[in-house]
mmCIF file with all atom_site columns, C-alpha atoms in Angstrom:
data_model
loop_
_atom_site.group_PDB
_atom_site.id
_atom_site.type_symbol
_atom_site.label_atom_id
_atom_site.label_alt_id
_atom_site.label_comp_id
_atom_site.label_asym_id
_atom_site.label_entity_id
_atom_site.label_seq_id
_atom_site.pdbx_PDB_ins_code
_atom_site.Cartn_x
_atom_site.Cartn_y
_atom_site.Cartn_z
_atom_site.occupancy
_atom_site.B_iso_or_equiv
_atom_site.pdbx_formal_charge
_atom_site.auth_seq_id
_atom_site.auth_comp_id
_atom_site.auth_asym_id
_atom_site.auth_atom_id
_atom_site.pdbx_PDB_model_num
ATOM 1   C CA . MET A 1 1   ? 0.000   0.000  0.000   1.00 0.00 ? 1   MET A CA 1
ATOM 2   C CA . PHE A 1 2   ? 1.122   3.507  -0.743  1.00 0.00 ? 2   PHE A CA 1
ATOM 3   C CA . PHE A 1 3   ? -0.301  6.328  1.360   1.00 0.00 ? 3   PHE A CA 1
ATOM 4   C CA . ILE A 1 4   ? -0.193  9.850  -0.066  1.00 0.00 ? 4   ILE A CA 1
ATOM 5   C CA . GLY A 1 5   ? -1.307  13.353 0.761   1.00 0.00 ? 5   GLY A CA 1
ATOM 6   C CA . SER A 1 6   ? -0.072  16.943 0.925   1.00 0.00 ? 6   SER A CA 1
ATOM 7   C CA . GLY A 1 7   ? 0.085   19.136 4.012   1.00 0.00 ? 7   GLY A CA 1
ATOM 8   C CA . GLY A 1 8   ? -2.072  17.551 6.713   1.00 0.00 ? 8   GLY A CA 1
ATOM 9   C CA . GLY A 1 9   ? -2.752  14.675 4.316   1.00 0.00 ? 9   GLY A CA 1
ATOM 10  C CA . ALA A 1 10  ? 0.987   13.948 4.168   1.00 0.00 ? 10  ALA A CA 1
ATOM 11  C CA . GLY A 1 11  ? 1.058   13.779 7.956   1.00 0.00 ? 11  GLY A CA 1
ATOM 12  C CA . HIS A 1 12  ? -1.899  11.389 7.900   1.00 0.00 ? 12  HIS A CA 1
ATOM 13  C CA . ALA A 1 13  ? -0.200  9.305  5.193   1.00 0.00 ? 13  ALA A CA 1
ATOM 14  C CA . SER A 1 14  ? 2.886   8.917  7.369   1.00 0.00 ? 14  SER A CA 1
ATOM 15  C CA . HIS A 1 15  ? 0.890   7.978  10.467  1.00 0.00 ? 15  HIS A CA 1
ATOM 16  C CA . ALA A 1 16  ? -1.380  5.568  8.560   1.00 0.00 ? 16  ALA A CA 1
ATOM 17  C CA . THR A 1 17  ? 1.677   3.896  7.005   1.00 0.00 ? 17  THR A CA 1
ATOM 18  C CA . CYS A 1 18  ? 3.026   3.235  10.492  1.00 0.00 ? 18  CYS A CA 1
ATOM 19  C CA . ASP A 1 19  ? -0.291  1.870  11.741  1.00 0.00 ? 19  ASP A CA 1
ATOM 20  C CA . PHE A 1 20  ? -0.939  -0.410 8.762   1.00 0.00 ? 20  PHE A CA 1
ATOM 21  C CA . ARG A 1 21  ? 2.624   -1.785 8.956   1.00 0.00 ? 21  ARG A CA 1
ATOM 22  C CA . LYS A 1 22  ? 2.771   -2.197 12.734  1.00 0.00 ? 22  LYS A CA 1
ATOM 23  C CA . LEU A 1 23  ? -0.789  -3.213 13.583  1.00 0.00 ? 23  LEU A CA 1
ATOM 24  C CA . CYS A 1 24  ? -1.911  -4.979 10.400  1.00 0.00 ? 24  CYS A CA 1
ATOM 25  C CA . GLY A 1 25  ? 1.375   -6.325 9.046   1.00 0.00 ? 25  GLY A CA 1
ATOM 26  C CA . PHE A 1 26  ? 0.863   -4.673 5.641   1.00 0.00 ? 26  PHE A CA 1
ATOM 27  C CA . GLU A 1 27  ? 3.759   -3.703 3.429   1.00 0.00 ? 27  GLU A CA 1
ATOM 28  C CA . ALA A 1 28  ? 3.113   0.035  3.287   1.00 0.00 ? 28  ALA A CA 1
ATOM 29  C CA . TYR A 1 29  ? 5.025   3.138  2.218   1.00 0.00 ? 29  TYR A CA 1
ATOM 30  C CA . CYS A 1 30  ? 4.623   6.907  2.332   1.00 0.00 ? 30  CYS A CA 1
ATOM 31  C CA . PRO A 1 31  ? 6.551   8.806  -0.381  1.00 0.00 ? 31  PRO A CA 1
ATOM 32  C CA . THR A 1 32  ? 6.666   12.021 1.651   1.00 0.00 ? 32  THR A CA 1
ATOM 33  C CA . ASP A 1 33  ? 8.452   10.284 4.540   1.00 0.00 ? 33  ASP A CA 1
ATOM 34  C CA . ASN A 1 34  ? 11.747  10.322 2.648   1.00 0.00 ? 34  ASN A CA 1
ATOM 35  C CA . VAL A 1 35  ? 12.456  14.068 2.647   1.00 0.00 ? 35  VAL A CA 1
ATOM 36  C CA . SER A 1 36  ? 15.786  13.641 0.845   1.00 0.00 ? 36  SER A CA 1
ATOM 37  C CA . GLU A 1 37  ? 14.239  11.795 -2.083  1.00 0.00 ? 37  GLU A CA 1
ATOM 38  C CA . LEU A 1 38  ? 11.137  13.988 -2.105  1.00 0.00 ? 38  LEU A CA 1
ATOM 39  C CA . SER A 1 39  ? 13.085  17.250 -2.182  1.00 0.00 ? 39  SER A CA 1
ATOM 40  C CA . ALA A 1 40  ? 15.504  15.901 -4.822  1.00 0.00 ? 40  ALA A CA 1
ATOM 41  C CA . ARG A 1 41  ? 12.565  14.882 -6.997  1.00 0.00 ? 41  ARG A CA 1
ATOM 42  C CA . ILE A 1 42  ? 10.881  18.274 -6.506  1.00 0.00 ? 42  ILE A CA 1
ATOM 43  C CA . ASN A 1 43  ? 14.144  20.013 -7.410  1.00 0.00 ? 43  ASN A CA 1
ATOM 44  C CA . ASP A 1 44  ? 14.870  17.877 -10.490 1.00 0.00 ? 44  ASP A CA 1
ATOM 45  C CA . GLU A 1 45  ? 11.403  16.831 -11.728 1.00 0.00 ? 45  GLU A CA 1
ATOM 46  C CA . GLY A 1 46  ? 8.970   19.289 -10.153 1.00 0.00 ? 46  GLY A CA 1
ATOM 47  C CA . TRP A 1 47  ? 6.303   18.984 -7.487  1.00 0.00 ? 47  TRP A CA 1
ATOM 48  C CA . ASP A 1 48  ? 3.670   17.750 -9.944  1.00 0.00 ? 48  ASP A CA 1
ATOM 49  C CA . LEU A 1 49  ? 5.536   14.504 -10.677 1.00 0.00 ? 49  LEU A CA 1
ATOM 50  C CA . SER A 1 50  ? 7.291   13.979 -7.335  1.00 0.00 ? 50  SER A CA 1
ATOM 51  C CA . ILE A 1 51  ? 4.924   11.317 -5.981  1.00 0.00 ? 51  ILE A CA 1
ATOM 52  C CA . ALA A 1 52  ? 4.158   9.629  -9.319  1.00 0.00 ? 52  ALA A CA 1
ATOM 53  C CA . ASN A 1 53  ? 7.871   9.215  -10.041 1.00 0.00 ? 53  ASN A CA 1
ATOM 54  C CA . TYR A 1 54  ? 8.428   7.761  -6.556  1.00 0.00 ? 54  TYR A CA 1
ATOM 55  C CA . LEU A 1 55  ? 5.649   5.263  -7.296  1.00 0.00 ? 55  LEU A CA 1
ATOM 56  C CA . LYS A 1 56  ? 7.243   4.345  -10.636 1.00 0.00 ? 56  LYS A CA 1
ATOM 57  C CA . VAL A 1 57  ? 10.560  3.528  -8.952  1.00 0.00 ? 57  VAL A CA 1
ATOM 58  C CA . SER A 1 58  ? 8.605   1.517  -6.367  1.00 0.00 ? 58  SER A CA 1
ATOM 59  C CA . ARG A 1 59  ? 7.087   -0.432 -9.254  1.00 0.00 ? 59  ARG A CA 1
ATOM 60  C CA . ILE A 1 60  ? 3.465   0.244  -8.324  1.00 0.00 ? 60  ILE A CA 1
ATOM 61  C CA . ASN A 1 61  ? 1.331   -2.373 -10.059 1.00 0.00 ? 61  ASN A CA 1
ATOM 62  C CA . SER A 1 62  ? -2.052  -4.064 -10.157 1.00 0.00 ? 62  SER A CA 1
ATOM 63  C CA . LYS A 1 63  ? -1.388  -5.849 -6.844  1.00 0.00 ? 63  LYS A CA 1
ATOM 64  C CA . ASP A 1 64  ? -0.968  -2.524 -5.031  1.00 0.00 ? 64  ASP A CA 1
ATOM 65  C CA . CYS A 1 65  ? -3.280  0.046  -3.498  1.00 0.00 ? 65  CYS A CA 1
ATOM 66  C CA . LEU A 1 66  ? -2.896  3.821  -3.457  1.00 0.00 ? 66  LEU A CA 1
ATOM 67  C CA . PHE A 1 67  ? -4.587  5.437  -0.445  1.00 0.00 ? 67  PHE A CA 1
ATOM 68  C CA . VAL A 1 68  ? -5.176  9.191  -0.766  1.00 0.00 ? 68  VAL A CA 1
ATOM 69  C CA . PHE A 1 69  ? -5.788  11.664 2.059   1.00 0.00 ? 69  PHE A CA 1
ATOM 70  C CA . SER A 1 70  ? -6.881  15.040 0.693   1.00 0.00 ? 70  SER A CA 1
ATOM 71  C CA . VAL A 1 71  ? -9.392  17.750 1.491   1.00 0.00 ? 71  VAL A CA 1
ATOM 72  C CA . GLY A 1 72  ? -10.088 18.819 -2.093  1.00 0.00 ? 72  GLY A CA 1
ATOM 73  C CA . GLY A 1 73  ? -8.900  15.704 -3.899  1.00 0.00 ? 73  GLY A CA 1
ATOM 74  C CA . GLY A 1 74  ? -6.953  17.628 -6.533  1.00 0.00 ? 74  GLY A CA 1
ATOM 75  C CA . ASN A 1 75  ? -8.005  19.514 -9.627  1.00 0.00 ? 75  ASN A CA 1
ATOM 76  C CA . GLU A 1 76  ? -5.864  19.387 -12.743 1.00 0.00 ? 76  GLU A CA 1
ATOM 77  C CA . GLU A 1 77  ? -7.611  22.299 -14.495 1.00 0.00 ? 77  GLU A CA 1
ATOM 78  C CA . LYS A 1 78  ? -7.121  24.618 -11.500 1.00 0.00 ? 78  LYS A CA 1
ATOM 79  C CA . ASN A 1 79  ? -3.571  23.339 -10.829 1.00 0.00 ? 79  ASN A CA 1
ATOM 80  C CA . ILE A 1 80  ? -4.453  22.173 -7.307  1.00 0.00 ? 80  ILE A CA 1
ATOM 81  C CA . SER A 1 81  ? -2.711  19.156 -5.760  1.00 0.00 ? 81  SER A CA 1
ATOM 82  C CA . THR A 1 82  ? -1.502  17.989 -9.162  1.00 0.00 ? 82  THR A CA 1
ATOM 83  C CA . ASN A 1 83  ? 1.040   15.787 -7.383  1.00 0.00 ? 83  ASN A CA 1
ATOM 84  C CA . LEU A 1 84  ? -1.901  13.741 -6.101  1.00 0.00 ? 84  LEU A CA 1
ATOM 85  C CA . VAL A 1 85  ? -3.723  13.850 -9.454  1.00 0.00 ? 85  VAL A CA 1
ATOM 86  C CA . ASN A 1 86  ? -0.666  12.459 -11.265 1.00 0.00 ? 86  ASN A CA 1
ATOM 87  C CA . ALA A 1 87  ? -0.205  9.735  -8.645  1.00 0.00 ? 87  ALA A CA 1
ATOM 88  C CA . VAL A 1 88  ? -3.837  8.644  -9.026  1.00 0.00 ? 88  VAL A CA 1
ATOM 89  C CA . LYS A 1 89  ? -3.481  8.671  -12.833 1.00 0.00 ? 89  LYS A CA 1
ATOM 90  C CA . LEU A 1 90  ? -0.420  6.422  -12.651 1.00 0.00 ? 90  LEU A CA 1
ATOM 91  C CA . ALA A 1 91  ? -2.109  4.048  -10.202 1.00 0.00 ? 91  ALA A CA 1
ATOM 92  C CA . LYS A 1 92  ? -5.102  3.692  -12.521 1.00 0.00 ? 92  LYS A CA 1
ATOM 93  C CA . GLU A 1 93  ? -2.825  3.177  -15.563 1.00 0.00 ? 93  GLU A CA 1
ATOM 94  C CA . VAL A 1 94  ? -1.107  0.214  -13.915 1.00 0.00 ? 94  VAL A CA 1
ATOM 95  C CA . GLY A 1 95  ? -4.324  -1.228 -12.496 1.00 0.00 ? 95  GLY A CA 1
ATOM 96  C CA . ALA A 1 96  ? -3.669  -0.486 -8.825  1.00 0.00 ? 96  ALA A CA 1
ATOM 97  C CA . LYS A 1 97  ? -6.693  0.061  -6.611  1.00 0.00 ? 97  LYS A CA 1
ATOM 98  C CA . VAL A 1 98  ? -7.259  3.627  -5.412  1.00 0.00 ? 98  VAL A CA 1
ATOM 99  C CA . ILE A 1 99  ? -8.931  4.515  -2.131  1.00 0.00 ? 99  ILE A CA 1
ATOM 100 C CA . SER A 1 100 ? -9.489  8.097  -1.027  1.00 0.00 ? 100 SER A CA 1
ATOM 101 C CA . ILE A 1 101 ? -10.875 9.918  1.969   1.00 0.00 ? 101 ILE A CA 1
ATOM 102 C CA . VAL A 1 102 ? -11.645 13.450 0.862   1.00 0.00 ? 102 VAL A CA 1
ATOM 103 C CA . GLY A 1 103 ? -13.796 16.463 1.665   1.00 0.00 ? 103 GLY A CA 1
ATOM 104 C CA . ARG A 1 104 ? -16.224 18.529 -0.368  1.00 0.00 ? 104 ARG A CA 1
ATOM 105 C CA . ASP A 1 105 ? -16.958 16.773 -3.648  1.00 0.00 ? 105 ASP A CA 1
ATOM 106 C CA . GLY A 1 106 ? -13.556 15.088 -3.509  1.00 0.00 ? 106 GLY A CA 1
ATOM 107 C CA . GLY A 1 107 ? -12.248 16.455 -6.801  1.00 0.00 ? 107 GLY A CA 1
ATOM 108 C CA . TYR A 1 108 ? -10.092 14.234 -8.993  1.00 0.00 ? 108 TYR A CA 1
ATOM 109 C CA . ALA A 1 109 ? -9.423  11.643 -6.292  1.00 0.00 ? 109 ALA A CA 1
ATOM 110 C CA . ALA A 1 110 ? -13.101 10.955 -5.619  1.00 0.00 ? 110 ALA A CA 1
ATOM 111 C CA . LYS A 1 111 ? -13.963 10.751 -9.306  1.00 0.00 ? 111 LYS A CA 1
ATOM 112 C CA . ASN A 1 112 ? -11.148 8.311  -10.047 1.00 0.00 ? 112 ASN A CA 1
ATOM 113 C CA . SER A 1 113 ? -11.013 6.153  -6.925  1.00 0.00 ? 113 SER A CA 1
ATOM 114 C CA . ASP A 1 114 ? -12.290 2.613  -6.707  1.00 0.00 ? 114 ASP A CA 1
ATOM 115 C CA . VAL A 1 115 ? -13.569 3.526  -3.252  1.00 0.00 ? 115 VAL A CA 1
ATOM 116 C CA . SER A 1 116 ? -13.962 7.090  -2.035  1.00 0.00 ? 116 SER A CA 1
ATOM 117 C CA . ILE A 1 117 ? -15.279 8.335  1.250   1.00 0.00 ? 117 ILE A CA 1
ATOM 118 C CA . ILE A 1 118 ? -16.418 11.933 0.928   1.00 0.00 ? 118 ILE A CA 1
ATOM 119 C CA . ILE A 1 119 ? -16.750 13.809 4.202   1.00 0.00 ? 119 ILE A CA 1
ATOM 120 C CA . PRO A 1 120 ? -19.831 16.023 3.801   1.00 0.00 ? 120 PRO A CA 1
ATOM 121 C CA . THR A 1 121 ? -19.578 19.784 4.147   1.00 0.00 ? 121 THR A CA 1
ATOM 122 C CA . ILE A 1 122 ? -21.456 20.741 7.289   1.00 0.00 ? 122 ILE A CA 1
ATOM 123 C CA . ASP A 1 123 ? -19.871 24.157 7.765   1.00 0.00 ? 123 ASP A CA 1
ATOM 124 C CA . PRO A 1 124 ? -17.786 25.666 4.927   1.00 0.00 ? 124 PRO A CA 1
ATOM 125 C CA . SER A 1 125 ? -15.411 27.247 7.443   1.00 0.00 ? 125 SER A CA 1
ATOM 126 C CA . LEU A 1 126 ? -14.624 23.795 8.897   1.00 0.00 ? 126 LEU A CA 1
ATOM 127 C CA . ILE A 1 127 ? -14.057 21.751 5.709   1.00 0.00 ? 127 ILE A CA 1
ATOM 128 C CA . THR A 1 128 ? -10.378 21.105 6.394   1.00 0.00 ? 128 THR A CA 1
ATOM 129 C CA . ALA A 1 129 ? -10.780 20.530 10.129  1.00 0.00 ? 129 ALA A CA 1
ATOM 130 C CA . LEU A 1 130 ? -13.652 18.083 9.756   1.00 0.00 ? 130 LEU A CA 1
ATOM 131 C CA . THR A 1 131 ? -12.194 16.248 6.757   1.00 0.00 ? 131 THR A CA 1
ATOM 132 C CA . GLU A 1 132 ? -8.813  15.718 8.401   1.00 0.00 ? 132 GLU A CA 1
ATOM 133 C CA . SER A 1 133 ? -10.454 14.685 11.677  1.00 0.00 ? 133 SER A CA 1
ATOM 134 C CA . PHE A 1 134 ? -12.611 12.064 9.992   1.00 0.00 ? 134 PHE A CA 1
ATOM 135 C CA . GLN A 1 135 ? -9.678  10.812 7.898   1.00 0.00 ? 135 GLN A CA 1
ATOM 136 C CA . ALA A 1 136 ? -7.815  9.965  11.102  1.00 0.00 ? 136 ALA A CA 1
ATOM 137 C CA . MET A 1 137 ? -10.864 8.349  12.661  1.00 0.00 ? 137 MET A CA 1
ATOM 138 C CA . ILE A 1 138 ? -11.552 6.197  9.582   1.00 0.00 ? 138 ILE A CA 1
ATOM 139 C CA . TRP A 1 139 ? -8.023  4.851  9.171   1.00 0.00 ? 139 TRP A CA 1
ATOM 140 C CA . HIS A 1 140 ? -7.800  4.178  12.909  1.00 0.00 ? 140 HIS A CA 1
ATOM 141 C CA . LEU A 1 141 ? -11.040 2.206  12.699  1.00 0.00 ? 141 LEU A CA 1
ATOM 142 C CA . LEU A 1 142 ? -9.612  0.224  9.786   1.00 0.00 ? 142 LEU A CA 1
ATOM 143 C CA . VAL A 1 143 ? -6.372  -0.718 11.565  1.00 0.00 ? 143 VAL A CA 1
ATOM 144 C CA . SER A 1 144 ? -8.416  -1.682 14.643  1.00 0.00 ? 144 SER A CA 1
ATOM 145 C CA . HIS A 1 145 ? -10.715 -4.023 12.721  1.00 0.00 ? 145 HIS A CA 1
ATOM 146 C CA . PRO A 1 146 ? -10.241 -7.627 13.880  1.00 0.00 ? 146 PRO A CA 1
ATOM 147 C CA . ASP A 1 147 ? -10.041 -8.907 10.292  1.00 0.00 ? 147 ASP A CA 1
ATOM 148 C CA . LEU A 1 148 ? -7.055  -6.615 9.586   1.00 0.00 ? 148 LEU A CA 1
ATOM 149 C CA . GLN A 1 149 ? -5.291  -6.271 12.908  1.00 0.00 ? 149 GLN A CA 1
ATOM 150 C CA . VAL A 1 150 ? -2.566  -8.846 13.550  1.00 0.00 ? 150 VAL A CA 1
ATOM 151 C CA . ASN A 1 151 ? -0.820  -7.006 16.404  1.00 0.00 ? 151 ASN A CA 1
ATOM 152 C CA . LEU A 1 152 ? -2.591  -5.397 19.312  1.00 0.00 ? 152 LEU A CA 1
ATOM 153 C CA . PRO A 1 153 ? -1.516  -1.863 20.205  1.00 0.00 ? 153 PRO A CA 1
ATOM 154 C CA . LYS A 1 154 ? 0.425   -1.473 23.416  1.00 0.00 ? 154 LYS A CA 1
ATOM 155 C CA . TRP A 1 155 ? -0.572  1.466  25.547  1.00 0.00 ? 155 TRP A CA 1
ATOM 156 C CA . GLU A 1 156 ? 1.695   3.211  27.975  1.00 0.00 ? 156 GLU A CA 1
ATOM 157 C CA . SER A 1 157 ? 0.458   3.089  31.527  1.00 0.00 ? 157 SER A CA 1
ATOM 158 C CA . THR A 1 158 ? 0.007   6.329  33.416  1.00 0.00 ? 158 THR A CA 1
ATOM 159 C CA . LYS A 1 159 ? -0.076  4.496  36.743  1.00 0.00 ? 159 LYS A CA 1
#
């Protein structure tokens, strides 16, 4: 599994990668975790292709899944989150499954995902806050599901 996002979504992608690896035993990666590679790719290839080119080197294929965390989901015409748009395009080209948790109408990610969860807009001033909150809740519910979880979390005691 490859987890991607920008800004808060990148933070979620990193955290979800850890949880899916540690708790579920999945082979999972987050392209934005490797700041040296990411910044070299941005410098040499541009932001728009940074994640897609990481996925190419990782040999993303039809056995893989791309998991997208984004508020808007990307919009190629408006030049918004094109790094995510290009990653989703590549995943679809190679037959990988695409899952997204997005806000609003979900943009490109929602329209091109095999499964997309769109967090409804309740208050326009809280779109980012609510979307990112529900993204964390949803992936935590997934890694806690008994059919996926192979390792129980260990909690630190405060006593």
